[in-house]
Coordinates of C-alpha atoms and ligand atoms in Angstrom, one line a residue:
Chain A
X1 CA 8.3 59.1 9.2
X2 CA 9.6 62.6 10.1
X3 CA 7.5 64.5 12.5
X4 CA 5.5 67.3 10.8
X5 CA 6.2 70.7 12.4
X6 CA 3.4 73.1 13.2
X7 CA 1.0 70.2 13.8
X8 CA -1.6 72.5 15.3
X9 CA -1.4 74.9 12.4
X10 CA -2.1 72.2 9.9
X11 CA -5.0 70.9 11.9
X12 CA -6.5 74.4 11.9
X13 CA -6.0 74.5 8.1
X14 CA -7.9 71.3 7.8
X15 CA -10.8 72.6 9.8
X16 CA -10.8 75.8 7.8
X17 CA -11.0 74.0 4.5
X18 CA -13.9 71.8 5.8
X19 CA -15.7 75.0 7.0
X20 CA -15.0 76.5 3.6
X21 CA -16.5 73.5 1.8
X22 CA -19.6 73.6 3.9
X23 CA -19.9 77.3 3.2
X24 CA -19.4 76.6 -0.5
X25 CA -22.4 74.2 -0.5
X26 CA -24.5 76.8 1.3
X27 CA -23.5 79.6 -1.0
X28 CA -24.1 77.3 -4.0
X29 CA -27.6 76.5 -3.0
X30 CA -28.2 80.2 -2.2
X31 CA -27.1 81.2 -5.7
X32 CA -29.8 79.0 -7.3
X33 CA -32.4 80.1 -4.7
X34 CA -32.7 76.7 -3.2
X35 CA -34.8 76.5 -0.1
X36 CA -33.7 73.7 2.2
X37 CA -36.5 71.7 3.6
X38 CA -34.7 69.2 5.9
X39 CA -37.9 68.8 7.9
X40 CA -39.4 66.8 5.0
X41 CA -36.8 64.1 5.3
X42 CA -37.3 62.4 8.6
X43 CA -40.8 61.1 7.8
X44 CA -39.2 59.1 4.9
X45 CA -36.9 57.4 7.4
X46 CA -39.4 56.8 10.2
X47 CA -42.8 58.4 10.5
X48 CA -45.3 58.3 13.2
X49 CA -48.9 58.3 12.1
X50 CA -51.8 58.5 14.5
X51 CA -54.7 56.0 14.0
X52 CA -57.9 56.4 15.8
X53 CA -59.6 53.5 17.5
X54 CA -63.4 53.8 17.4
X55 CA -66.0 52.2 19.6
X56 CA -67.6 49.1 18.0
X57 CA -70.8 49.4 20.0
X58 CA -72.9 51.7 22.1
X59 CA -71.9 51.7 25.8
X60 CA -70.0 53.6 28.5
X61 CA -66.3 54.3 29.0
X62 CA -64.5 53.8 32.3
X63 CA -60.9 54.6 32.9
X64 CA -59.3 52.2 35.4
X65 CA -56.1 52.6 37.3
X66 CA -53.0 52.4 35.3
X67 CA -54.5 54.1 32.3
X68 CA -56.7 51.4 31.1
X69 CA -59.8 52.2 29.1
X70 CA -62.7 49.8 29.4
X71 CA -65.8 50.3 27.3
X72 CA -68.8 48.2 28.5
X73 CA -71.5 47.5 26.0
X74 CA -75.2 48.3 26.5
X75 CA -76.2 45.1 24.7
X76 CA -74.1 42.6 26.5
X77 CA -71.1 42.4 24.1
X78 CA -67.7 41.5 25.6
X79 CA -66.2 44.7 27.0
X80 CA -63.5 46.4 25.0
X81 CA -60.2 46.9 26.9
X82 CA -57.5 49.2 25.5
X83 CA -54.3 49.3 27.5
X84 CA -51.9 51.2 25.2
X85 CA -52.7 54.5 23.6
X86 CA -51.1 57.9 23.1
X87 CA -54.1 60.2 23.2
X88 CA -57.3 59.7 25.2
X89 CA -60.4 61.2 23.5
X90 CA -63.1 60.3 26.1
X91 CA -63.3 60.9 29.8
X92 CA -64.3 58.6 32.6
X93 CA -68.0 57.9 32.6
X94 CA -68.7 59.1 29.1
X95 CA -71.4 57.5 27.1
X96 CA -70.2 56.4 23.7
X97 CA -72.0 55.4 20.6
X98 CA -70.9 53.0 18.0
X99 CA -68.2 54.7 15.8
X100 CA -67.2 57.3 18.3
X101 CA -63.5 57.9 18.5
X102 CA -62.0 56.6 21.8
X103 CA -58.2 56.9 21.6
X104 CA -55.4 57.7 19.2
X105 CA -52.6 55.2 18.8
X106 CA -49.3 56.4 17.2
X107 CA -47.9 53.9 14.8
X108 CA -44.2 53.9 14.1
X109 CA -43.9 53.3 10.4
X110 CA -40.6 52.6 8.7
X111 CA -40.2 55.0 5.9
X112 CA -39.2 54.2 2.3
X113 CA -35.6 55.3 2.8
X114 CA -35.2 52.9 5.7
X115 CA -36.8 50.1 3.6
X116 CA -34.3 51.0 0.9
X117 CA -31.5 50.8 3.4
X118 CA -32.8 47.4 4.6
X119 CA -32.9 46.2 1.0
X120 CA -29.4 47.4 0.3
X121 CA -28.2 45.7 3.4
X122 CA -29.9 42.4 2.4
X123 CA -28.5 42.6 -1.1
X124 CA -25.1 43.3 0.2
X125 CA -25.0 40.7 2.9
X126 CA -26.4 37.9 0.7
X127 CA -24.1 38.9 -2.2
X128 CA -21.2 39.1 0.1
X129 CA -21.6 35.5 1.3
X130 CA -21.9 34.2 -2.2
X131 CA -19.1 36.4 -3.5
X132 CA -16.7 35.1 -0.8
X133 CA -17.6 31.5 -1.6
X134 CA -17.2 32.0 -5.4
X135 CA -14.1 34.1 -4.9
X136 CA -12.5 31.5 -2.6
X137 CA -13.1 28.7 -5.1
X138 CA -12.1 30.7 -8.1
X139 CA -9.0 31.9 -6.4
X140 CA -8.0 28.3 -5.4
X141 CA -8.8 27.2 -9.0
X142 CA -6.6 30.0 -10.3
X143 CA -3.5 28.6 -8.6
X144 CA -4.5 24.9 -9.2
X145 CA -2.1 22.7 -11.1
X146 CA -5.1 21.4 -13.0
X147 CA -5.2 23.3 -16.3
X148 CA -9.0 22.9 -16.8
X149 CA -9.6 24.6 -13.4
X150 CA -7.0 27.2 -14.0
X151 CA -8.3 28.2 -17.4
X152 CA -11.9 28.3 -16.2
X153 CA -11.0 30.5 -13.4
X154 CA -8.9 32.9 -15.6
X155 CA -11.7 33.1 -18.2
X156 CA -14.3 33.9 -15.5
X157 CA -12.1 36.6 -13.9
X158 CA -11.2 38.2 -17.2
X159 CA -14.7 38.2 -18.5
X160 CA -16.1 39.7 -15.4
X161 CA -13.4 42.3 -14.8
X162 CA -13.5 43.3 -18.5
X163 CA -17.1 44.2 -18.6
X164 CA -19.1 46.9 -16.8
X165 CA -21.2 45.8 -13.8
X166 CA -24.2 47.6 -15.2
X167 CA -24.1 45.6 -18.4
X168 CA -23.7 42.4 -16.3
X169 CA -26.8 43.3 -14.3
X170 CA -28.8 43.7 -17.5
X171 CA -27.5 40.4 -18.8
X172 CA -28.3 38.6 -15.5
X173 CA -31.7 40.1 -15.4
X174 CA -32.9 40.0 -19.0
X175 CA -31.0 37.0 -20.3
X176 CA -30.1 34.6 -17.5
X177 CA -33.0 35.8 -15.4
X178 CA -35.4 35.0 -18.2
X179 CA -33.9 31.7 -19.0
X180 CA -33.8 30.5 -15.4
X181 CA -36.9 32.4 -14.3
X182 CA -35.2 34.4 -11.6
X183 CA -36.9 37.1 -9.7
X184 CA -35.3 40.6 -9.5
X185 CA -33.7 40.1 -6.1
X186 CA -32.1 36.8 -7.1
X187 CA -30.9 38.2 -10.4
X188 CA -29.4 41.2 -8.6
X189 CA -27.7 39.1 -6.0
X190 CA -26.4 36.8 -8.7
X191 CA -24.9 39.7 -10.7
X192 CA -23.4 41.3 -7.6
X193 CA -21.9 38.1 -6.2
X194 CA -20.5 37.0 -9.6
X195 CA -19.0 40.4 -10.1
X196 CA -17.5 40.8 -6.7
X197 CA -16.4 37.1 -6.7
X198 CA -14.0 37.8 -9.6
X199 CA -12.2 40.5 -7.6
X200 CA -12.2 38.4 -4.4
X201 CA -10.7 35.6 -6.4
X202 CA -7.7 37.8 -7.3
X203 CA -7.4 38.9 -3.7
X204 CA -7.5 35.3 -2.5
X205 CA -4.9 34.2 -5.2
X206 CA -2.5 36.9 -4.3
X207 CA -3.1 36.3 -0.6
X208 CA -2.3 32.6 -0.9
X209 CA 0.7 33.3 -3.1
X210 CA 2.1 35.7 -0.6
X211 CA 2.4 32.9 2.0
X212 CA 5.9 31.4 1.8
X213 CA 5.9 28.0 0.1
X214 CA 7.7 26.7 3.2
X215 CA 4.4 26.9 5.1
X216 CA 2.7 24.4 2.7
X217 CA 5.8 22.2 2.8
X218 CA 5.9 22.2 6.6
X219 CA 2.2 21.4 6.8
X220 CA 2.5 18.6 4.2
X221 CA 5.6 17.2 5.9
X222 CA 3.5 16.8 9.1
X223 CA 1.2 14.5 7.2
X224 CA -1.6 17.0 6.4
X225 CA -3.2 16.6 3.0
X226 CA -3.6 19.5 0.6
X227 CA -7.1 20.5 2.0
X228 CA -6.0 20.2 5.6
X229 CA -2.9 22.3 5.0
X230 CA -5.0 24.9 3.1
X231 CA -7.7 25.1 5.7
X232 CA -5.4 25.0 8.8
X233 CA -2.3 26.7 7.7
X234 CA -2.4 28.7 4.5
X235 CA -5.9 30.2 4.5
X236 CA -5.9 31.6 8.0
X237 CA -2.6 33.4 7.2
X238 CA -3.9 34.5 3.8
X239 CA -7.1 35.7 5.4
X240 CA -5.3 38.0 7.8
X241 CA -3.2 39.4 5.0
X242 CA -6.1 40.0 2.7
X243 CA -8.4 41.7 5.2
X244 CA -7.5 45.2 4.1
X245 CA -8.2 44.6 0.3
X246 CA -11.2 42.5 1.2
X247 CA -12.6 45.3 3.3
X248 CA -12.2 47.6 0.3
X249 CA -14.0 45.0 -1.9
X250 CA -16.8 44.6 0.6
X251 CA -17.3 48.4 0.7
X252 CA -17.3 48.5 -3.1
X253 CA -20.0 45.8 -3.0
X254 CA -22.2 47.9 -0.8
X255 CA -21.8 50.9 -3.2
X256 CA -22.1 48.8 -6.3
X257 CA -25.4 47.4 -5.1
X258 CA -26.9 50.8 -5.9
X259 CA -26.7 49.8 -9.6
X260 CA -29.3 47.1 -9.2
X261 CA -31.9 49.9 -8.9
X262 CA -31.9 49.8 -12.7
X263 CA -33.8 46.5 -12.6
X264 CA -36.4 48.0 -10.3
X265 CA -35.1 46.6 -7.0
X266 CA -36.1 49.2 -4.4
X267 CA -32.8 49.6 -2.7
X268 CA -31.6 52.7 -1.0
X269 CA -30.8 54.5 -4.3
X270 CA -34.1 53.7 -5.9
X271 CA -35.9 54.7 -2.7
X272 CA -34.1 57.9 -2.9
X273 CA -35.3 58.6 -6.4
X274 CA -38.8 57.8 -5.4
X275 CA -38.7 60.1 -2.4
X276 CA -37.2 62.9 -4.5
X277 CA -40.2 62.7 -6.8
X278 CA -42.6 63.1 -4.0
X279 CA -40.8 65.7 -1.9
X280 CA -39.2 67.9 -4.5
X281 CA -36.3 68.1 -2.1
X282 CA -33.5 66.4 -4.2
X283 CA -30.5 67.9 -2.4
X284 CA -31.7 66.9 1.1
X285 CA -32.7 63.4 -0.1
X286 CA -29.4 62.7 -1.8
X287 CA -27.4 64.0 1.1
X288 CA -29.5 61.8 3.4
X289 CA -29.0 58.8 1.1
X290 CA -25.3 59.4 1.0
X291 CA -25.2 59.6 4.8
X292 CA -27.0 56.3 5.0
X293 CA -24.6 54.6 2.7
X294 CA -21.8 56.1 4.8
X295 CA -23.3 54.6 7.9
X296 CA -23.2 51.1 6.3
X297 CA -19.7 51.4 4.9
X298 CA -18.4 53.1 8.0
X299 CA -19.8 50.3 10.2
X300 CA -18.2 47.7 8.0
X301 CA -14.8 49.3 8.0
X302 CA -15.0 49.7 11.7
X303 CA -15.9 46.0 12.2
X304 CA -13.0 44.9 9.9
X305 CA -10.5 47.1 11.8
X306 CA -11.6 45.5 15.0
X307 CA -11.1 42.1 13.5
X308 CA -7.6 43.1 12.2
X309 CA -6.6 44.3 15.7
X310 CA -7.7 41.0 17.2
X311 CA -5.8 39.0 14.6
X312 CA -2.7 41.0 15.1
X313 CA -2.0 39.1 18.4
X314 CA 0.5 36.9 16.6
X315 CA 2.5 39.7 15.1
Chain B
X1 CA 28.0 0.0 -0.4
X2 CA 27.6 -0.7 3.3
X3 CA 24.5 -2.0 5.1
X4 CA 22.5 -3.1 2.1
X5 CA 20.5 -5.4 4.4
X6 CA 16.8 -5.7 4.9
X7 CA 16.8 -4.1 8.3
X8 CA 17.3 -0.7 6.6
X9 CA 14.5 1.7 7.4
X10 CA 15.3 3.9 4.4
X11 CA 16.3 2.3 1.1
X12 CA 17.0 4.8 -1.6
X13 CA 18.2 3.1 -4.9
X14 CA 19.5 4.7 -8.0
X15 CA 17.7 7.9 -7.6
X16 CA 17.7 10.4 -10.4
X17 CA 16.2 13.8 -10.1
X18 CA 15.8 16.2 -13.0
X19 CA 13.9 19.4 -12.2
X20 CA 11.4 20.7 -14.7
X21 CA 14.0 23.3 -15.7
X22 CA 16.3 20.6 -16.8
X23 CA 18.6 20.8 -13.8
X24 CA 20.0 17.3 -13.1
X25 CA 20.1 17.5 -9.3
X26 CA 20.6 13.8 -8.3
X27 CA 22.6 11.3 -10.3
X28 CA 22.2 7.7 -9.5
X29 CA 22.1 8.2 -5.7
X30 CA 21.7 5.1 -3.5
X31 CA 21.7 5.1 0.2
X32 CA 20.4 2.7 2.8
X33 CA 19.9 3.8 6.4
X34 CA 19.4 1.6 9.4
X35 CA 16.9 2.0 12.2
X36 CA 18.4 4.2 14.9
X37 CA 21.3 5.3 12.6
X38 CA 22.4 9.0 12.4
X39 CA 23.6 9.9 8.9
X40 CA 25.1 13.3 8.2
X41 CA 25.2 14.6 4.7
X42 CA 27.7 17.2 3.8
X43 CA 28.7 18.8 0.5
X44 CA 29.1 22.1 -1.3
X45 CA 26.2 24.3 -2.1
X46 CA 24.1 23.1 -5.0
X47 CA 25.3 19.5 -4.7
X48 CA 21.8 18.1 -4.2
X49 CA 21.7 17.6 -0.4
X50 CA 18.4 19.3 0.1
X51 CA 17.0 17.7 -3.0
X52 CA 17.9 14.2 -1.7
X53 CA 16.5 14.9 1.7
X54 CA 13.3 16.2 0.3
X55 CA 12.8 13.1 -1.9
X56 CA 12.7 11.0 1.3
X57 CA 9.4 12.5 2.2
X58 CA 8.3 13.2 -1.3
X59 CA 8.4 17.0 -1.1
X60 CA 10.2 16.3 -4.3
X61 CA 9.2 13.5 -6.6
X62 CA 12.0 11.5 -8.2
X63 CA 12.5 11.0 -11.9
X64 CA 13.9 7.5 -11.6
X65 CA 14.9 4.9 -9.1
X66 CA 13.1 3.7 -6.0
X67 CA 12.7 4.7 -2.3
X68 CA 11.3 2.5 0.4
X69 CA 10.6 3.9 3.8
X70 CA 10.0 1.1 6.3
X71 CA 9.3 -1.2 3.4
X72 CA 6.7 1.1 1.9
X73 CA 7.5 2.1 -1.7
X74 CA 7.2 5.8 -2.3
X75 CA 7.0 5.4 -6.0
X76 CA 4.0 3.1 -5.8
X77 CA 1.0 5.0 -6.9
X78 CA -1.1 3.2 -4.3
X79 CA 1.0 4.4 -1.4
X80 CA -0.7 7.1 0.7
X81 CA 2.0 9.7 0.9
X82 CA 0.4 11.5 3.8
X83 CA 0.7 8.3 5.9
X84 CA 4.4 8.0 5.1
X85 CA 4.9 11.7 6.0
X86 CA 3.4 11.0 9.4
X87 CA 6.4 8.7 10.0
X88 CA 9.0 11.0 8.6
X89 CA 9.4 14.3 10.4
X90 CA 11.2 17.2 8.8
X91 CA 13.0 20.2 10.2
X92 CA 13.7 23.1 7.8
X93 CA 16.5 25.6 7.7
X94 CA 14.0 28.5 7.9
X95 CA 11.9 26.8 10.7
X96 CA 8.6 27.3 8.8
X97 CA 6.7 27.6 12.0
X98 CA 3.0 28.5 11.6
X99 CA 3.1 32.2 12.5
X100 CA -0.6 32.3 13.4
X101 CA -0.2 29.7 16.1
X102 CA 1.5 29.7 19.4
X103 CA 4.4 27.4 20.1
X104 CA 2.0 24.9 21.6
X105 CA -0.5 25.5 18.8
X106 CA 2.2 24.6 16.3
X107 CA 2.9 21.4 18.1
X108 CA -0.7 20.2 18.5
X109 CA -2.0 21.2 15.1
X110 CA -1.1 18.1 13.2
X111 CA -1.8 15.5 15.9
X112 CA -5.3 17.1 16.2
X113 CA -6.1 17.5 12.5
X114 CA -4.3 14.4 11.1
X115 CA -4.3 12.0 14.0
X116 CA -7.7 13.3 15.3
X117 CA -6.4 13.5 18.8
X118 CA -8.5 15.3 21.4
X119 CA -7.1 18.7 22.2
X120 CA -6.5 17.9 25.8
X121 CA -4.5 14.8 24.9
X122 CA -2.6 16.6 22.2
X123 CA -1.8 19.5 24.5
X124 CA -0.7 17.3 27.3
X125 CA 1.8 15.6 24.9
X126 CA 2.7 18.9 23.3
X127 CA 3.6 20.4 26.7
X128 CA 5.8 17.4 27.4
X129 CA 7.6 17.8 24.1
X130 CA 8.2 21.5 24.6
X131 CA 9.5 20.8 28.0
X132 CA 11.9 18.2 26.5
X133 CA 13.3 20.8 24.1
X134 CA 13.6 23.3 27.0
X135 CA 10.7 25.6 26.1
X136 CA 8.4 25.0 29.1
X137 CA 8.2 28.7 29.7
X138 CA 7.5 29.7 26.1
X139 CA 4.5 27.5 25.2
X140 CA 2.1 30.3 24.6
X141 CA 4.5 32.6 22.7
X142 CA 3.9 33.2 19.0
X143 CA 6.8 32.4 16.8
X144 CA 7.4 36.2 16.2
X145 CA 8.2 36.4 20.0
X146 CA 10.7 33.6 20.0
X147 CA 14.4 33.7 19.1
X148 CA 15.7 31.7 16.1
X149 CA 17.0 28.9 18.3
X150 CA 13.8 28.7 20.2
X151 CA 11.8 28.6 17.0
X152 CA 13.9 25.8 15.7
X153 CA 13.4 23.8 18.9
X154 CA 9.6 24.3 18.6
X155 CA 9.9 23.1 15.0
X156 CA 11.6 19.9 16.3
X157 CA 9.0 19.4 18.9
X158 CA 6.3 19.9 16.3
X159 CA 7.8 17.2 14.1
X160 CA 8.2 14.9 17.1
X161 CA 4.6 15.3 18.0
X162 CA 3.6 13.0 15.1
X163 CA 5.8 10.3 16.7
X164 CA 7.9 9.8 13.5
X165 CA 10.2 6.9 13.0
X166 CA 12.6 9.1 11.0
X167 CA 13.7 12.7 11.4
X168 CA 15.1 14.7 8.5
X169 CA 17.0 17.9 9.2
X170 CA 17.9 20.3 6.4
X171 CA 20.6 22.6 7.7
X172 CA 18.7 23.2 10.9
X173 CA 21.3 25.6 12.3
X174 CA 22.3 27.5 9.2
X175 CA 19.9 30.4 9.8
X176 CA 20.8 30.8 13.4
X177 CA 23.1 33.3 15.1
X178 CA 26.2 31.4 16.3
X179 CA 25.2 31.6 20.0
X180 CA 22.0 29.7 19.3
X181 CA 23.5 26.9 17.3
X182 CA 24.4 24.9 20.5
X183 CA 21.0 24.8 22.0
X184 CA 19.5 23.2 18.8
X185 CA 22.4 20.8 18.3
X186 CA 22.0 19.7 22.0
X187 CA 18.3 18.8 21.3
X188 CA 19.4 16.9 18.2
X189 CA 22.1 15.0 20.2
X190 CA 19.6 14.0 22.8
X191 CA 17.3 12.8 20.1
X192 CA 20.1 10.8 18.6
X193 CA 20.9 9.2 21.9
X194 CA 17.2 8.3 22.3
X195 CA 17.7 6.1 19.2
X196 CA 15.9 8.2 16.6
X197 CA 16.8 7.5 13.0
X198 CA 18.1 10.8 11.7
X199 CA 19.3 12.2 8.4
X200 CA 21.0 15.5 8.8
X201 CA 22.3 17.9 6.2
X202 CA 24.6 20.3 8.0
X203 CA 27.9 22.2 7.9
X204 CA 28.5 21.5 11.6
X205 CA 31.5 19.2 11.3
X206 CA 31.7 18.9 15.1
X207 CA 28.2 17.5 15.2
X208 CA 29.1 15.0 12.4
X209 CA 32.2 13.9 14.2
X210 CA 30.5 13.5 17.5
X211 CA 27.0 12.2 16.7
X212 CA 27.0 10.6 13.3
X213 CA 27.2 6.9 12.7
X214 CA 28.0 7.6 9.1
X215 CA 28.9 10.7 7.1
X216 CA 28.0 11.1 3.4
X217 CA 29.6 13.4 1.0
X218 CA 27.7 14.7 -2.0
X219 CA 29.0 16.7 -4.9
X220 CA 27.3 17.7 -8.3
X221 CA 24.3 15.5 -7.6
X222 CA 26.4 12.5 -6.9
X223 CA 26.9 10.6 -3.7
X224 CA 30.7 10.6 -3.7
X225 CA 31.7 9.0 -0.5
X226 CA 30.3 7.5 2.7
X227 CA 32.2 6.4 5.8
X228 CA 32.1 6.3 9.6
X229 CA 33.2 9.7 11.0
X230 CA 36.7 8.7 12.0
X231 CA 37.5 7.3 8.6
X232 CA 35.6 10.0 6.8
X233 CA 37.5 12.9 8.3
X234 CA 40.9 11.1 7.9
X235 CA 40.1 10.1 4.3
X236 CA 42.4 11.2 1.5
X237 CA 39.6 11.2 -1.2
X238 CA 40.7 14.2 -3.3
X239 CA 37.2 15.6 -3.9
X240 CA 36.4 15.4 -0.2
X241 CA 39.8 16.9 0.7
X242 CA 39.1 19.9 -1.6
X243 CA 35.7 20.5 0.1
X244 CA 37.0 20.1 3.6
X245 CA 39.9 22.4 2.8
X246 CA 37.3 25.0 1.9
X247 CA 35.0 24.7 5.0
X248 CA 37.4 23.9 7.8
Ligands
ATP1 N1 12.9 23.8 -7.3 C1 13.9 23.7 -8.1 N2 13.8 23.9 -9.5 C2 14.9 23.8 -10.2 N3 16.1 23.5 -9.8 C3 16.3 23.4 -8.5 C4 15.2 23.4 -7.6 N4 15.7 23.2 -6.3 C5 17.0 23.0 -6.5 N5 17.4 23.1 -7.8 C6 18.8 22.9 -8.3 O1 19.2 21.6 -7.9 C7 20.5 21.6 -7.5 C8 20.7 21.0 -6.2 O2 20.0 21.9 -5.2 P1 19.9 21.6 -3.7 O3 19.1 22.7 -3.1 O4 19.5 20.2 -3.5 O5 21.4 21.8 -3.2 P2 22.0 21.8 -1.7 O6 23.1 20.8 -1.7 O7 20.9 21.7 -0.7 O8 22.6 23.3 -1.6 P3 22.7 24.3 -0.4 O9 23.8 23.8 0.4 O10 22.9 25.6 -1.0 O11 21.4 24.2 0.3 C9 21.0 23.1 -7.6 O12 21.7 23.2 -8.8 C10 19.8 23.9 -7.7 O13 19.9 25.0 -8.4
MG2 MG1 20.0 22.9 0.7

């Protein structure tokens, strides 16, 4: 590649365009009189809520060394010992009556957006595992010499790639889910893995076919059977070659998982919708949701790039 | 035909090969090869040399005829072809090393996976073999970091690691730069002098003259002519003369 002149200039242009974009968003929201309320968002990711611990009996409070509150009962009950608290509401030697507040403890609560993120992660990981298994077998069947296997695989791939995922999710949930009595999560995972599996099958097929036939011949001539040759020689090479398209497919899977919110799975997208209806801060929520998806997909691309680097030792 | 005795380790009789596209690549080819014998096959491009060699370890199936390797019939449906292939090593024109494995990794893979040898044992043997082909210093190199001649020597070591009784070579030096041909031929020569049964397709007439016990000439899918090297190269067979006139 030829070296681009004025490198610094073009970097500056990039920065300017990004600033322009940011300003555009700001101006856009100004023009519709939108008030940003970012402070409402964090509580939906993680919130801290204080709960008050009250005395179960009449007695007296003592504060021992190391910030330990001991309440001894007037009636011979076992003393109450509280070692961890955030706010102390009594002082040393106070008399307390049953029901008096003693301390406040701050609870860390995971907010609905984080729960949504966890659900999206679960959906994606479980679907990914199944999709890879399905895709591997469908891809191998696709290049099999057995016509039954080949036609089955072609039919599967064409059916799935020819219909929208949203429709497949409905079919899995309302038809297959009803027939087989699947819960939402299982139906969602099934739809996502069957859908992604079809694309992975094509990636696997092209990956295997890109390996020179001489590799299979060399392996077989050394006495390996078909499965041994596939597992030890062909697939490791195909795996390395298919990593970039696989990464793309995995990232698509994470994003496609947002569609299962239509069957009432509370994933990140559905959580976003719910939070919007209680905060009335749609812009902030959707930006936050987008950012959380980006964290997932970014982490995945990063991990796969690391793996690619490690595998490139033999290049 | 010479040597049609039962001490032959390879008995190929009346082989016909018709590819699925209709190409008639082998026409009534018969050849017996004795234990410890080195047979060199020469002939013009497209004459069926590779096809014949590849039928001997069933990389190609045959359309008619019979092949016995060490008295095991390859056309018998009960024969486990993987077992036969353990006994018949093959070296390819394009090396076909496994690029994701180091030189040593290439050599130990099949002993470990097929013969279920422990890694330490396989690596011990592998190192010996790589030393034998002159690659003691290059064991941990990946194929992409080896020259063509070095790669082909690894490929030979890899085939030897299965302790084959027969070695097949399909133009092992044709993809090499001229200065690397010698190092590969030297390994093959030492293998021949160790008593290995070898079938070699090559254009290296010097190797044929020096090492072969028998030279076979193929043309148009037929085995035209076979002789000891001295008589072969002094023969006045017109088809052979025409071919030798072209290559020499
Ligand atoms: N897989 C195949 N399918 C169809 N025809 C083939 C196949 N392989 C080889 N042939 C044909 O069979 C004939 C013999 O080919 P083969 O490769 O055995 O010749 P060769 O003597 O090894 O030639 P070369 O010196 O070029 O390697 C040729 O006409 C070739 O086109
Ligand atoms: Mg050939």
